[in-house]
Structures are given as structure tokens and as C-alpha cells.
Amino acid sequence: MKPLVADVAVVGAGPAGAAAAIGLARAGQQVVVVDRTSFPRDKYCGDGLTTGALRLLEHLGLDPSSVSSWQAAPSLVIRAPSGLEVAYPFSRLGQYAATARRSHLDAALVSLARQAGAEVLDGCACEGVTVDADRVVLKVAGVGALHARYAIAADGMWSPVRRMLGLSLPAYRGDWCAFRQYYSDVGPQAAGALRVWFEPEILPGYVWSFPLPGGAANVGFGVSRATHRSGSLARLWHELRSRPHIAAVLGPGATPTDRPRAWPIPTRLGELPLAAERVLFCGDAAGVGDPMTGEGIGQALLSGLLAAEAMTEAGPHDDSAARELYRSGVARHLQRDFHFTRLLGRALRNPTGCNMAVGISGATPWTRRNFARWLFEDYPRALVLTPDRWQRGALGGGAFGDRPRGVTPG
Ligand SMILES: Cc1cc2nc3c(=O)[nH]c(=O)nc-3n(C[C@H](O)[C@H](O)[C@H](O)COP(=O)(O)OP(=O)(O)OC[C@H]3O[C@@H](n4cnc5c(N)ncnc54)[C@H](O)[C@@H]3O)c2cc1C
């Protein structure tokens, strides 16, 4: 079989790989993306999109109306372990939070990548990687050899590329474990707002219910592996969703429409490799997810775009510049927020800290509005501590509206 040749080969067509492919193709690079699944495909996820993620989707040219399950969220309601409930409204100018089934969102991103000029080969797993001085050669099922100057490993939590290059952390199974289940016929409370319950024994983890169109909801919970070590999570899920305050919000008609699905979430930025020779790692493969909430779609999109920029700027021959540019982009746009958030997240590990956080953030209309913007990454989490990012437009302003835009790479 004649080898396929590209400037950049991308492994994985989730948000990280699709964003990288769009960025590269728009910069004039020849890109081939391979994914072992065929799109549309499901990804176990809460389907929640922060303002940061929304703004990046807008930057990529995504039209929310092309995603059939897209729904903007008007507010978030958090219940503290004490039982205190606080409603945090989002501004109505632009979108600050939304939900979309990953099967729909990811397929729309793959379409955008194709429209931008990337060749996407879905249903084709990467089964081997060899890195030479001037190229990367991938072995792709059903395709044969794929030769490229660079590769992007956007192949998710278990990153087969990382494993094939011998770079996996021993016995690493992710930092969070999360369960997701879809429901139909939820009650008006669950159909209206994003809901988060901080239940004492799973802190700093939480239960969520995120509304989807047509009376559906994505309901699930996540626990940190650092603090939660024992017991069956499947049994715990059954028990958590039956708690009266959670069952009351889901409503008497709420009916599961699939089995609960579990998947790990990696939040190990700085410990998992970001770059090795001619390969850059993005999204879950680089552990860039938020260490406090476990969300990772926005971070996956951003890291994919940063990798695309680094490769484009470095040119085809200077792989050391590509690695350096990518590392410094990640340090500037992701790493400082990651460390700051991890530190703050420690306050949520015990009921007292969590009750205080909810109490203080819910004290006044001003704190409620501004906490919601901070939590949903309307601006970078550590912006206040990083004056080099104070610039016009840095304070965000929602997405898909007519307000000023916030920070996007470039
Ligand atoms: C239960 C749960 C709930 C979550 N909720 C949220 C949420 O509400 N909001 C949020 O922002 N984040 C959430 N996350 C995190 C989010 O899902 C991930 O951070 C995000 O999907 C990472 O995107 P990615 O592109 O890096 O990887 P993925 O989306 O995992 O994509 C990786 C792709 O690589 C492909 N691949 C793997 N191996 C190969 C191979 N050998 N060859 C070719 N292709 C391969 C896969 O098929 C897949 O399509 C949640 C995670 C879980 C587990």
C-alpha cells in the first residue's frame, strides 16, 4: 500500500484533535486526522460547556444551530453539604453556559475540520508510531503507513500514542472517575438550570444534572481518586440519585434512557508529557482538564489550537522550536490557571470549606453573578494574579452574542 503523506497527522478527532486540525488546515497545512471510532460517536461526558469553551467554539466557527441538542443555560444552582441552595444567574447578553450531547458536538467539530480542508479518516485506529529525525510514521488500521512531519496525540485519557512511545505514567488511571447517565422526562427544575450537589462523602466531587432539549438531562457524578478510594461506585450512584433532594429536582417522571457509563478524567498538566520529539500531546492525552471541576472540553480545544499554532510557527524542520513554542503557550494560557484552581479546589475537600465557599459566593447578587463568571471561565481562572494577561477584552463577555470577545490564542 502506498503511504499516505501529510504535514501533520492528528490521532483522535475529539475536541482537542478537531481544534488542532482546524487550526492547522486554516494555516495552510496538509492535515490527516485518524480516529478509531466513526462519527457521530458518544463520549462519556457531562455535556456541559463553559464560557471559555463556548468562546473557543465560536472562534473555530461553530454554529450552535448545527448542533441539534444545543441548549444555552440561564443559570446554575449549587447545593452545599449544609443544604444551602444558591442560584447563580448568567448574563443574558451572549451565552455563558450551554449543554450539547457530545455525539452531536464532536460530529459538528469533525465536519468543521473537513470543511477547513483536513482529511478525517474515522473508523481507523492508530496502531503504531515511529519517530525519525525528520518525520513521524503512524501505522493506521485499514490505511497502512501515514508519514508526517509532526503528529498530534489527541487520543484521550489512555493515549495509545503515549503508551506506544513508552511515556505512560506507571499505574496511572486518571485523577477523577465520573459516571454519566441520560434521563428523559425530567421535572421543570432539572429542565431549567444546571444543577450541582456537593454531597458530603464524595467531596470535592459532586453530582450534576445538566438540562438538554426535550425534557432530557445528563445526570452524573464525579469523585476524586485522591480522596475517594473505597466502595462500589455503581452502588454509590444508585444511592446518590435516589436521595430525596436530588430525586425531587429530577422529578417523579425522570427515567434513565441508557446504562450509567463511567470513564476517568485526567488532570495532570505538567506530569503527563506535553511534547516528545515530533509529537505534541493535547487535551486529555496531556491531562489538561480542570483539577477542581473535571471539565476538559475548553482545555482540549485550547491545547489543540496552541499545538497547531506552535507547529505552524516553527515550520516543518525545527521540531525543538515546535516543542518550545507549545510548552510556552500551554504555560501562558493553561498552566497557571491549572495550578491556581488545584490550590482552590482543596477548600472543597471538606464540608466546612465547601459550605463556606458556597455561602460566600452566594452572599449578594454581585458575588453570585461574578462567581458564576469565574467558575465558568468567562476569563482565565488566575487572571487576577497574572497581570501580563490584563488587556482589553480579557474580562470576557460571553460567546455567540454581540459583546466584546475575550482572550483566544493568537
Ligand atoms: C463522565 C464525564 C463527564 C465529563 N463532563 C464534562 C463536562 O460536562 N464538561 C467538560 O468540559 N468536560 C467534561 N468531561 C471531560 C471531557 O469529556 C474531556 O476532557 C474531553 O472529552 C477531552 O477531549 P479530548 O479531545 O482530549 O479527548 P476525547 O474527547 O476523549 O477524544 C479522544 C479521541 O481519540 C480517539 N482515539 C483513542 N485512541 C485512538 C487510536 N488508537 N487511534 C485513533 N483514535 C483514537 C477516540 O476515539 C476519541 O474520539 C467529562 C468527562 C467524563 C468522563
Tab-separated table of C-alpha atoms and ligand atoms in Angstrom:
chain	number	residue	atom	x	y	z
A	1	MET	CA	0.000	0.000	0.000
A	2	LYS	CA	1.373	3.455	-0.931
A	3	PRO	CA	1.997	5.511	2.248
A	4	LEU	CA	-0.256	8.465	2.946
A	5	VAL	CA	1.700	11.721	3.357
A	6	ALA	CA	0.722	14.854	5.311
A	7	ASP	CA	2.353	17.823	7.016
A	8	VAL	CA	0.688	16.867	10.307
A	9	ALA	CA	-1.034	13.649	11.399
A	10	VAL	CA	-3.579	14.030	14.194
A	11	VAL	CA	-4.568	10.982	16.254
A	12	GLY	CA	-8.041	11.449	17.774
A	13	ALA	CA	-10.872	13.610	16.469
A	14	GLY	CA	-12.392	14.688	19.800
A	15	PRO	CA	-12.374	18.413	20.681
A	16	ALA	CA	-8.560	18.563	21.018
A	17	GLY	CA	-7.828	16.821	17.711
A	18	ALA	CA	-10.575	18.611	15.794
A	19	ALA	CA	-9.444	22.040	17.054
A	20	ALA	CA	-5.827	21.252	16.134
A	21	ALA	CA	-6.888	20.064	12.682
A	22	ILE	CA	-8.990	23.184	12.055
A	23	GLY	CA	-6.161	25.479	13.208
A	24	LEU	CA	-3.584	23.684	11.046
A	25	ALA	CA	-5.760	23.403	7.941
A	26	ARG	CA	-6.665	27.082	8.117
A	27	ALA	CA	-2.949	27.895	8.332
A	28	GLY	CA	-2.481	26.074	5.031
A	29	GLN	CA	-1.063	22.784	6.368
A	30	GLN	CA	-1.989	19.423	4.933
A	31	VAL	CA	-3.612	17.512	7.795
A	32	VAL	CA	-4.781	13.924	8.118
A	33	VAL	CA	-6.819	13.054	11.228
A	34	VAL	CA	-7.405	9.426	12.221
A	35	ASP	CA	-9.908	8.278	14.835
A	36	ARG	CA	-10.608	4.699	15.774
A	37	THR	CA	-14.355	5.359	16.086
A	38	SER	CA	-16.789	6.500	13.408
A	39	PHE	CA	-18.610	9.801	13.887
A	40	PRO	CA	-21.115	10.525	15.257
A	41	ARG	CA	-19.840	8.701	18.326
A	42	ASP	CA	-20.682	9.032	22.018
A	43	LYS	CA	-18.142	10.239	24.596
A	44	TYR	CA	-18.945	9.748	28.271
A	45	CYS	CA	-19.223	13.338	29.444
A	46	GLY	CA	-21.466	15.765	31.326
A	47	ASP	CA	-22.046	17.646	28.043
A	48	GLY	CA	-21.505	20.969	29.875
A	49	LEU	CA	-19.808	23.869	28.073
A	50	THR	CA	-18.215	26.728	29.992
A	51	THR	CA	-17.938	30.269	28.672
A	52	GLY	CA	-14.284	29.584	27.890
A	53	ALA	CA	-15.242	26.548	25.794
A	54	LEU	CA	-18.068	28.452	24.100
A	55	ARG	CA	-15.797	31.286	23.118
A	56	LEU	CA	-13.309	28.856	21.573
A	57	LEU	CA	-16.102	27.094	19.680
A	58	GLU	CA	-17.180	30.480	18.349
A	59	HIS	CA	-13.557	31.236	17.378
A	60	LEU	CA	-13.479	27.921	15.446
A	61	GLY	CA	-16.587	28.978	13.533
A	62	LEU	CA	-19.052	26.533	15.098
A	63	ASP	CA	-22.684	27.470	14.558
A	64	PRO	CA	-24.694	26.317	17.615
A	65	SER	CA	-27.725	25.775	15.369
A	66	SER	CA	-25.761	22.997	13.597
A	67	VAL	CA	-25.735	21.020	16.882
A	68	SER	CA	-29.248	19.665	17.352
A	69	SER	CA	-29.046	19.121	21.133
A	70	TRP	CA	-27.517	22.543	21.881
A	71	GLN	CA	-29.185	24.405	24.744
A	72	ALA	CA	-27.965	27.595	26.400
A	73	ALA	CA	-28.302	27.545	30.203
A	74	PRO	CA	-29.756	30.555	32.024
A	75	SER	CA	-28.412	29.715	35.497
A	76	LEU	CA	-26.604	27.319	37.788
A	77	VAL	CA	-27.958	26.134	41.143
A	78	ILE	CA	-25.474	24.747	43.691
A	79	ARG	CA	-26.466	22.916	46.878
A	80	ALA	CA	-23.858	22.947	49.649
A	81	PRO	CA	-23.396	19.985	52.033
A	82	SER	CA	-25.268	22.068	54.639
A	83	GLY	CA	-28.365	22.066	52.404
A	84	LEU	CA	-27.952	25.752	51.457
A	85	GLU	CA	-29.011	26.251	47.832
A	86	VAL	CA	-27.736	29.189	45.813
A	87	ALA	CA	-28.853	30.159	42.294
A	88	TYR	CA	-26.204	31.844	40.146
A	89	PRO	CA	-27.698	33.607	37.114
A	90	PHE	CA	-25.764	34.046	33.865
A	91	SER	CA	-25.964	37.294	31.937
A	92	ARG	CA	-28.423	37.148	29.070
A	93	LEU	CA	-26.072	39.040	26.743
A	94	GLY	CA	-24.333	36.215	24.896
A	95	GLN	CA	-24.025	32.612	26.096
A	96	TYR	CA	-22.128	31.855	29.306
A	97	ALA	CA	-23.009	28.184	29.705
A	98	ALA	CA	-24.581	25.614	27.416
A	99	THR	CA	-25.054	21.897	27.026
A	100	ALA	CA	-24.811	19.737	23.919
A	101	ARG	CA	-24.650	15.973	23.569
A	102	ARG	CA	-21.086	15.024	22.763
A	103	SER	CA	-22.255	12.773	19.952
A	104	HIS	CA	-23.612	15.912	18.248
A	105	LEU	CA	-20.954	18.425	19.281
A	106	ASP	CA	-17.982	16.255	18.298
A	107	ALA	CA	-19.553	15.343	14.936
A	108	ALA	CA	-20.079	19.070	14.233
A	109	LEU	CA	-16.406	19.751	15.040
A	110	VAL	CA	-15.305	16.937	12.715
A	111	SER	CA	-17.446	18.494	9.957
A	112	LEU	CA	-15.760	21.856	10.570
A	113	ALA	CA	-12.337	20.185	10.332
A	114	ARG	CA	-13.311	18.635	6.993
A	115	GLN	CA	-14.658	21.969	5.738
A	116	ALA	CA	-11.372	23.616	6.732
A	117	GLY	CA	-9.559	21.139	4.472
A	118	ALA	CA	-8.416	18.385	6.856
A	119	GLU	CA	-8.795	14.796	5.724
A	120	VAL	CA	-10.574	12.902	8.511
A	121	LEU	CA	-10.329	9.109	8.410
A	122	ASP	CA	-12.743	7.853	11.041
A	123	GLY	CA	-13.055	4.198	11.935
A	124	CYS	CA	-9.240	3.967	11.513
A	125	ALA	CA	-7.219	3.282	14.674
A	126	CYS	CA	-3.607	4.282	15.048
A	127	GLU	CA	-1.780	1.063	15.945
A	128	GLY	CA	1.868	2.045	15.805
A	129	VAL	CA	4.129	5.104	15.988
A	130	THR	CA	7.748	5.534	14.923
A	131	VAL	CA	9.526	8.849	15.270
A	132	ASP	CA	12.525	9.533	12.992
A	133	ALA	CA	14.754	12.608	12.831
A	134	ASP	CA	12.609	14.306	10.193
A	135	ARG	CA	9.218	12.606	10.358
A	136	VAL	CA	6.666	10.580	12.273
A	137	VAL	CA	5.283	7.384	10.781
A	138	LEU	CA	1.941	6.103	12.033
A	139	LYS	CA	0.590	2.649	11.366
A	140	VAL	CA	-3.131	3.106	10.737
A	141	ALA	CA	-5.614	0.232	10.580
A	142	GLY	CA	-7.076	-0.172	7.082
A	143	VAL	CA	-4.863	2.608	5.713
A	144	GLY	CA	-1.263	1.461	6.225
A	145	ALA	CA	1.561	3.926	6.825
A	146	LEU	CA	0.895	7.622	7.352
A	147	HIS	CA	4.031	9.799	7.073
A	148	ALA	CA	4.015	13.333	8.505
A	149	ARG	CA	6.464	15.957	9.718
A	150	TYR	CA	4.662	16.108	13.054
A	151	ALA	CA	1.979	14.215	14.923
A	152	ILE	CA	-0.559	15.466	17.436
A	153	ALA	CA	-1.659	12.925	20.023
A	154	ALA	CA	-5.218	13.958	20.903
A	155	ASP	CA	-6.193	10.401	21.671
A	156	GLY	CA	-7.792	10.875	25.057
A	157	MET	CA	-7.274	9.696	28.625
A	158	TRP	CA	-5.490	6.420	27.776
A	159	SER	CA	-3.478	7.941	24.894
A	160	PRO	CA	-2.331	4.870	22.932
A	161	VAL	CA	0.312	7.113	21.285
A	162	ARG	CA	1.773	7.938	24.711
A	163	ARG	CA	1.784	4.244	25.559
A	164	MET	CA	3.352	3.231	22.229
A	165	LEU	CA	6.116	5.802	22.770
A	166	GLY	CA	6.777	4.326	26.232
A	167	LEU	CA	5.836	7.569	28.017
A	168	SER	CA	2.897	6.413	30.185
A	169	LEU	CA	2.978	7.071	33.936
A	170	PRO	CA	3.104	3.695	35.699
A	171	ALA	CA	-0.300	2.540	37.037
A	172	TYR	CA	-1.921	5.888	36.155
A	173	ARG	CA	-5.744	5.601	35.995
A	174	GLY	CA	-6.801	9.250	35.922
A	175	ASP	CA	-7.439	11.747	38.712
A	176	TRP	CA	-11.238	11.646	38.716
A	177	CYS	CA	-13.687	8.894	37.983
A	178	ALA	CA	-17.049	10.094	36.673
A	179	PHE	CA	-20.392	8.426	35.921
A	180	ARG	CA	-22.903	9.704	33.402
A	181	GLN	CA	-26.479	8.649	32.604
A	182	TYR	CA	-29.056	10.228	30.298
A	183	TYR	CA	-32.599	10.804	31.560
A	184	SER	CA	-35.829	11.700	29.810
A	185	ASP	CA	-38.936	13.405	31.223
A	186	VAL	CA	-37.174	15.328	33.958
A	187	GLY	CA	-39.137	17.846	36.002
A	188	PRO	CA	-39.081	21.622	35.428
A	189	GLN	CA	-36.267	22.281	37.922
A	190	ALA	CA	-33.885	19.876	36.152
A	191	ALA	CA	-35.076	21.009	32.719
A	192	GLY	CA	-34.374	24.672	33.522
A	193	ALA	CA	-30.983	25.114	35.178
A	194	LEU	CA	-27.612	23.452	35.539
A	195	ARG	CA	-27.639	21.738	38.951
A	196	VAL	CA	-24.722	20.748	41.162
A	197	TRP	CA	-24.995	18.969	44.521
A	198	PHE	CA	-21.996	18.800	46.850
A	199	GLU	CA	-22.715	15.630	48.818
A	200	PRO	CA	-20.525	15.370	51.948
A	201	GLU	CA	-18.989	11.927	51.398
A	202	ILE	CA	-17.889	12.493	47.799
A	203	LEU	CA	-16.222	15.905	48.271
A	204	PRO	CA	-14.528	17.515	46.431
A	205	GLY	CA	-16.608	15.534	43.918
A	206	TYR	CA	-20.215	16.372	43.144
A	207	VAL	CA	-23.429	15.200	41.500
A	208	TRP	CA	-24.693	17.114	38.454
A	209	SER	CA	-27.827	17.372	36.351
A	210	PHE	CA	-27.394	19.342	33.122
A	211	PRO	CA	-30.506	20.046	31.024
A	212	LEU	CA	-30.840	19.025	27.380
A	213	PRO	CA	-33.644	19.841	24.935
A	214	GLY	CA	-36.963	17.986	25.056
A	215	GLY	CA	-37.073	17.356	28.818
A	216	ALA	CA	-33.851	15.319	28.803
A	217	ALA	CA	-30.905	15.714	31.172
A	218	ASN	CA	-27.357	14.482	31.532
A	219	VAL	CA	-27.068	13.323	35.150
A	220	GLY	CA	-23.920	12.031	36.788
A	221	PHE	CA	-21.300	12.352	39.465
A	222	GLY	CA	-17.553	12.511	39.760
A	223	VAL	CA	-15.154	11.607	42.563
A	224	SER	CA	-11.506	12.432	43.011
A	225	ARG	CA	-9.302	9.341	43.153
A	226	ALA	CA	-7.097	11.142	45.712
A	227	THR	CA	-9.860	11.294	48.313
A	228	HIS	CA	-12.292	8.543	47.348
A	229	ARG	CA	-10.734	5.119	47.435
A	230	SER	CA	-13.291	2.604	48.592
A	231	GLY	CA	-16.646	1.045	47.712
A	232	SER	CA	-18.546	0.310	44.535
A	233	LEU	CA	-19.163	3.492	42.546
A	234	ALA	CA	-22.081	1.846	40.719
A	235	ARG	CA	-23.833	1.219	44.042
A	236	LEU	CA	-22.987	4.729	45.209
A	237	TRP	CA	-24.522	6.151	42.001
A	238	HIS	CA	-27.770	4.332	42.662
A	239	GLU	CA	-27.850	5.662	46.209
A	240	LEU	CA	-26.911	9.258	45.320
A	241	ARG	CA	-29.541	9.740	42.626
A	242	SER	CA	-32.232	8.402	44.980
A	243	ARG	CA	-31.525	10.991	47.702
A	244	PRO	CA	-34.740	12.947	48.274
A	245	HIS	CA	-33.343	16.394	47.376
A	246	ILE	CA	-31.835	15.056	44.130
A	247	ALA	CA	-34.837	12.883	43.206
A	248	ALA	CA	-37.135	15.871	43.859
A	249	VAL	CA	-35.238	18.027	41.345
A	250	LEU	CA	-35.125	15.255	38.732
A	251	GLY	CA	-38.873	14.887	39.160
A	252	PRO	CA	-41.228	11.901	39.514
A	253	GLY	CA	-41.275	11.108	35.769
A	254	ALA	CA	-37.471	11.125	35.297
A	255	THR	CA	-36.470	7.929	33.502
A	256	PRO	CA	-32.963	6.694	32.656
A	257	THR	CA	-32.570	6.136	28.917
A	258	ASP	CA	-29.226	4.337	28.965
A	259	ARG	CA	-26.933	2.487	31.362
A	260	PRO	CA	-24.684	4.533	33.649
A	261	ARG	CA	-21.256	4.872	31.998
A	262	ALA	CA	-18.014	5.528	33.834
A	263	TRP	CA	-14.774	6.982	32.498
A	264	PRO	CA	-11.697	8.541	34.126
A	265	ILE	CA	-10.722	12.197	33.855
A	266	PRO	CA	-7.019	13.100	33.764
A	267	THR	CA	-5.945	16.374	35.389
A	268	ARG	CA	-2.133	16.070	35.394
A	269	LEU	CA	-0.851	19.021	33.457
A	270	GLY	CA	2.931	19.174	33.920
A	271	GLU	CA	3.272	15.500	34.825
A	272	LEU	CA	1.985	13.803	31.687
A	273	PRO	CA	4.247	14.577	28.708
A	274	LEU	CA	3.294	17.608	26.607
A	275	ALA	CA	5.806	17.007	23.845
A	276	ALA	CA	8.242	14.315	22.761
A	277	GLU	CA	10.409	14.687	19.662
A	278	ARG	CA	7.968	15.377	16.802
A	279	VAL	CA	4.798	14.592	18.774
A	280	LEU	CA	2.726	17.111	20.763
A	281	PHE	CA	0.076	15.878	23.229
A	282	CYS	CA	-3.246	17.725	23.614
A	283	GLY	CA	-6.458	17.526	25.619
A	284	ASP	CA	-6.956	14.547	27.914
A	285	ALA	CA	-3.813	12.950	26.468
A	286	ALA	CA	-1.881	15.797	28.139
A	287	GLY	CA	-4.045	15.849	31.302
A	288	VAL	CA	-5.056	19.486	30.801
A	289	GLY	CA	-8.549	19.140	32.370
A	290	ASP	CA	-9.630	21.376	35.245
A	291	PRO	CA	-8.444	19.850	38.549
A	292	MET	CA	-11.363	21.371	40.513
A	293	THR	CA	-14.357	20.568	38.290
A	294	GLY	CA	-13.028	17.836	35.974
A	295	GLU	CA	-14.236	19.725	32.897
A	296	GLY	CA	-11.923	19.452	29.935
A	297	ILE	CA	-13.640	20.390	26.656
A	298	GLY	CA	-12.470	24.021	26.696
A	299	GLN	CA	-8.953	22.992	27.718
A	300	ALA	CA	-8.887	20.344	24.981
A	301	LEU	CA	-9.906	22.915	22.345
A	302	LEU	CA	-7.359	25.439	23.593
A	303	SER	CA	-4.464	22.975	23.755
A	304	GLY	CA	-5.296	21.759	20.225
A	305	LEU	CA	-5.209	25.313	18.903
A	306	LEU	CA	-1.953	26.047	20.744
A	307	ALA	CA	-0.322	22.930	19.252
A	308	ALA	CA	-1.484	23.972	15.769
A	309	GLU	CA	-0.022	27.438	16.274
A	310	ALA	CA	3.279	26.084	17.581
A	311	MET	CA	3.750	23.729	14.617
A	312	THR	CA	2.797	26.395	12.100
A	313	GLU	CA	5.147	28.953	13.603
A	314	ALA	CA	8.052	26.525	13.988
A	315	GLY	CA	7.809	25.298	10.382
A	316	PRO	CA	8.355	21.733	9.232
A	317	HIS	CA	12.013	21.297	10.226
A	318	ASP	CA	12.511	22.855	13.651
A	319	ASP	CA	10.862	20.344	15.974
A	320	SER	CA	12.670	21.757	19.000
A	321	ALA	CA	11.057	25.174	18.326
A	322	ALA	CA	7.644	23.480	17.941
A	323	ARG	CA	8.022	21.825	21.351
A	324	GLU	CA	9.244	25.033	22.980
A	325	LEU	CA	6.501	27.198	21.464
A	326	TYR	CA	3.852	24.701	22.532
A	327	ARG	CA	5.209	24.402	26.081
A	328	SER	CA	5.305	28.172	26.488
A	329	GLY	CA	1.794	28.571	25.027
A	330	VAL	CA	0.442	25.980	27.457
A	331	ALA	CA	2.321	27.601	30.349
A	332	ARG	CA	0.834	31.006	29.496
A	333	HIS	CA	-2.745	30.004	28.681
A	334	LEU	CA	-3.372	26.896	30.806
A	335	GLN	CA	-0.746	26.027	33.401
A	336	ARG	CA	-1.095	28.991	35.755
A	337	ASP	CA	-4.873	28.598	35.886
A	338	PHE	CA	-4.424	24.860	36.436
A	339	HIS	CA	-2.172	25.356	39.498
A	340	PHE	CA	-4.346	28.135	40.936
A	341	THR	CA	-7.520	26.073	40.530
A	342	ARG	CA	-5.913	22.970	42.062
A	343	LEU	CA	-4.995	25.014	45.122
A	344	LEU	CA	-8.506	26.481	45.461
A	345	GLY	CA	-10.078	23.073	44.906
A	346	ARG	CA	-8.536	21.881	48.181
A	347	ALA	CA	-11.078	24.071	50.026
A	348	LEU	CA	-13.833	21.814	48.686
A	349	ARG	CA	-12.390	18.654	50.203
A	350	ASN	CA	-14.293	19.005	53.479
A	351	PRO	CA	-17.877	20.089	54.213
A	352	THR	CA	-16.809	23.177	56.187
A	353	GLY	CA	-14.708	24.572	53.335
A	354	CYS	CA	-17.396	23.741	50.797
A	355	ASN	CA	-20.186	25.327	52.877
A	356	MET	CA	-18.052	28.464	53.253
A	357	ALA	CA	-17.308	28.639	49.522
A	358	VAL	CA	-20.997	28.342	48.601
A	359	GLY	CA	-22.029	30.742	51.395
A	360	ILE	CA	-19.524	33.458	50.435
A	361	SER	CA	-20.086	33.145	46.681
A	362	GLY	CA	-23.844	33.349	47.233
A	363	ALA	CA	-23.802	36.279	49.663
A	364	THR	CA	-25.022	39.054	47.325
A	365	PRO	CA	-26.304	39.411	43.756
A	366	TRP	CA	-22.844	40.783	42.829
A	367	THR	CA	-20.965	37.778	44.277
A	368	ARG	CA	-23.407	35.378	42.621
A	369	ARG	CA	-23.023	36.990	39.206
A	370	ASN	CA	-19.274	37.217	39.400
A	371	PHE	CA	-18.722	33.777	40.900
A	372	ALA	CA	-20.682	32.244	38.013
A	373	ARG	CA	-18.487	34.089	35.517
A	374	TRP	CA	-15.307	32.969	37.282
A	375	LEU	CA	-16.446	29.338	37.688
A	376	PHE	CA	-17.483	29.118	34.038
A	377	GLU	CA	-14.180	30.574	32.861
A	378	ASP	CA	-15.538	33.728	31.331
A	379	TYR	CA	-11.936	34.804	31.932
A	380	PRO	CA	-8.865	32.769	32.926
A	381	ARG	CA	-9.149	31.424	36.491
A	382	ALA	CA	-5.888	33.029	37.668
A	383	LEU	CA	-6.342	36.273	35.721
A	384	VAL	CA	-6.234	38.381	38.859
A	385	LEU	CA	-2.732	37.032	39.671
A	386	THR	CA	-1.285	37.295	36.172
A	387	PRO	CA	-1.071	40.967	35.113
A	388	ASP	CA	0.591	40.047	31.800
A	389	ARG	CA	-2.893	38.896	30.701
A	390	TRP	CA	-4.665	42.107	31.694
A	391	GLN	CA	-5.622	43.532	28.363
A	392	ARG	CA	-8.659	44.947	26.628
A	393	GLY	CA	-11.300	42.248	26.297
A	394	ALA	CA	-9.634	39.988	28.910
A	395	LEU	CA	-12.772	40.089	31.062
A	396	GLY	CA	-14.682	38.065	28.528
A	397	GLY	CA	-18.293	38.836	27.765
A	398	GLY	CA	-19.989	35.578	26.827
A	399	ALA	CA	-19.994	33.881	23.440
A	400	PHE	CA	-22.285	33.949	20.415
A	401	GLY	CA	-23.557	37.399	21.376
A	402	ASP	CA	-22.642	40.918	20.367
A	403	ARG	CA	-20.459	41.702	23.377
A	404	PRO	CA	-16.664	42.221	23.117
A	405	ARG	CA	-14.778	38.955	22.781
A	406	GLY	CA	-12.320	37.655	25.367
A	407	VAL	CA	-8.935	36.015	25.056
A	408	THR	CA	-8.377	33.477	22.308
A	409	PRO	CA	-4.903	32.351	21.361
A	410	GLY	CA	-3.123	34.254	18.633
B	1	LIG	C1	-18.335	11.351	32.915
B	1	LIG	C2	-17.561	12.564	32.456
B	1	LIG	C3	-18.165	13.808	32.493
B	1	LIG	C4	-17.500	14.934	31.981
B	1	LIG	N1	-18.171	16.124	31.928
B	1	LIG	C5	-17.601	17.173	31.331
B	1	LIG	C6	-18.341	18.385	31.138
B	1	LIG	O1	-19.534	18.476	31.479
B	1	LIG	N2	-17.720	19.426	30.564
B	1	LIG	C7	-16.423	19.362	30.143
B	1	LIG	O2	-15.892	20.363	29.641
B	1	LIG	N3	-15.702	18.222	30.287
B	1	LIG	C8	-16.255	17.120	30.843
B	1	LIG	N4	-15.556	15.953	30.939
B	1	LIG	C9	-14.183	15.888	30.399
B	1	LIG	C10	-14.203	15.810	28.851
B	1	LIG	O3	-15.075	14.787	28.434
B	1	LIG	C11	-12.791	15.553	28.302
B	1	LIG	O4	-11.862	16.367	28.969
B	1	LIG	C12	-12.729	15.834	26.795
B	1	LIG	O5	-13.522	14.927	26.082
B	1	LIG	C13	-11.289	15.735	26.284
B	1	LIG	O6	-11.290	15.870	24.886
B	1	LIG	P1	-10.124	15.184	24.019
B	1	LIG	O7	-10.328	15.611	22.616
B	1	LIG	O8	-8.816	15.397	24.657
B	1	LIG	O9	-10.383	13.597	24.164
B	1	LIG	P2	-11.633	12.711	23.740
B	1	LIG	O10	-12.849	13.510	23.661
B	1	LIG	O11	-11.584	11.529	24.643
B	1	LIG	O12	-11.259	12.236	22.262
B	1	LIG	C14	-10.205	11.334	22.046
B	1	LIG	C15	-10.427	10.665	20.697
B	1	LIG	O13	-9.291	9.831	20.434
B	1	LIG	C16	-9.740	8.667	19.764
B	1	LIG	N5	-8.729	7.625	19.900
B	1	LIG	C17	-8.347	6.975	21.029
B	1	LIG	N6	-7.420	6.051	20.723
B	1	LIG	C18	-7.210	6.125	19.381
B	1	LIG	C19	-6.352	5.426	18.470
B	1	LIG	N7	-5.537	4.437	18.852
B	1	LIG	N8	-6.396	5.762	17.164
B	1	LIG	C20	-7.227	6.740	16.724
B	1	LIG	N9	-8.061	7.431	17.543
B	1	LIG	C21	-8.033	7.123	18.857
B	1	LIG	C22	-11.058	8.358	20.482
B	1	LIG	O14	-11.874	7.517	19.675
B	1	LIG	C23	-11.658	9.748	20.691
B	1	LIG	O15	-12.529	10.114	19.634
B	1	LIG	C24	-16.171	14.819	31.473
B	1	LIG	C25	-15.544	13.569	31.476
B	1	LIG	C26	-16.223	12.442	31.965
B	1	LIG	C27	-15.529	11.103	31.938
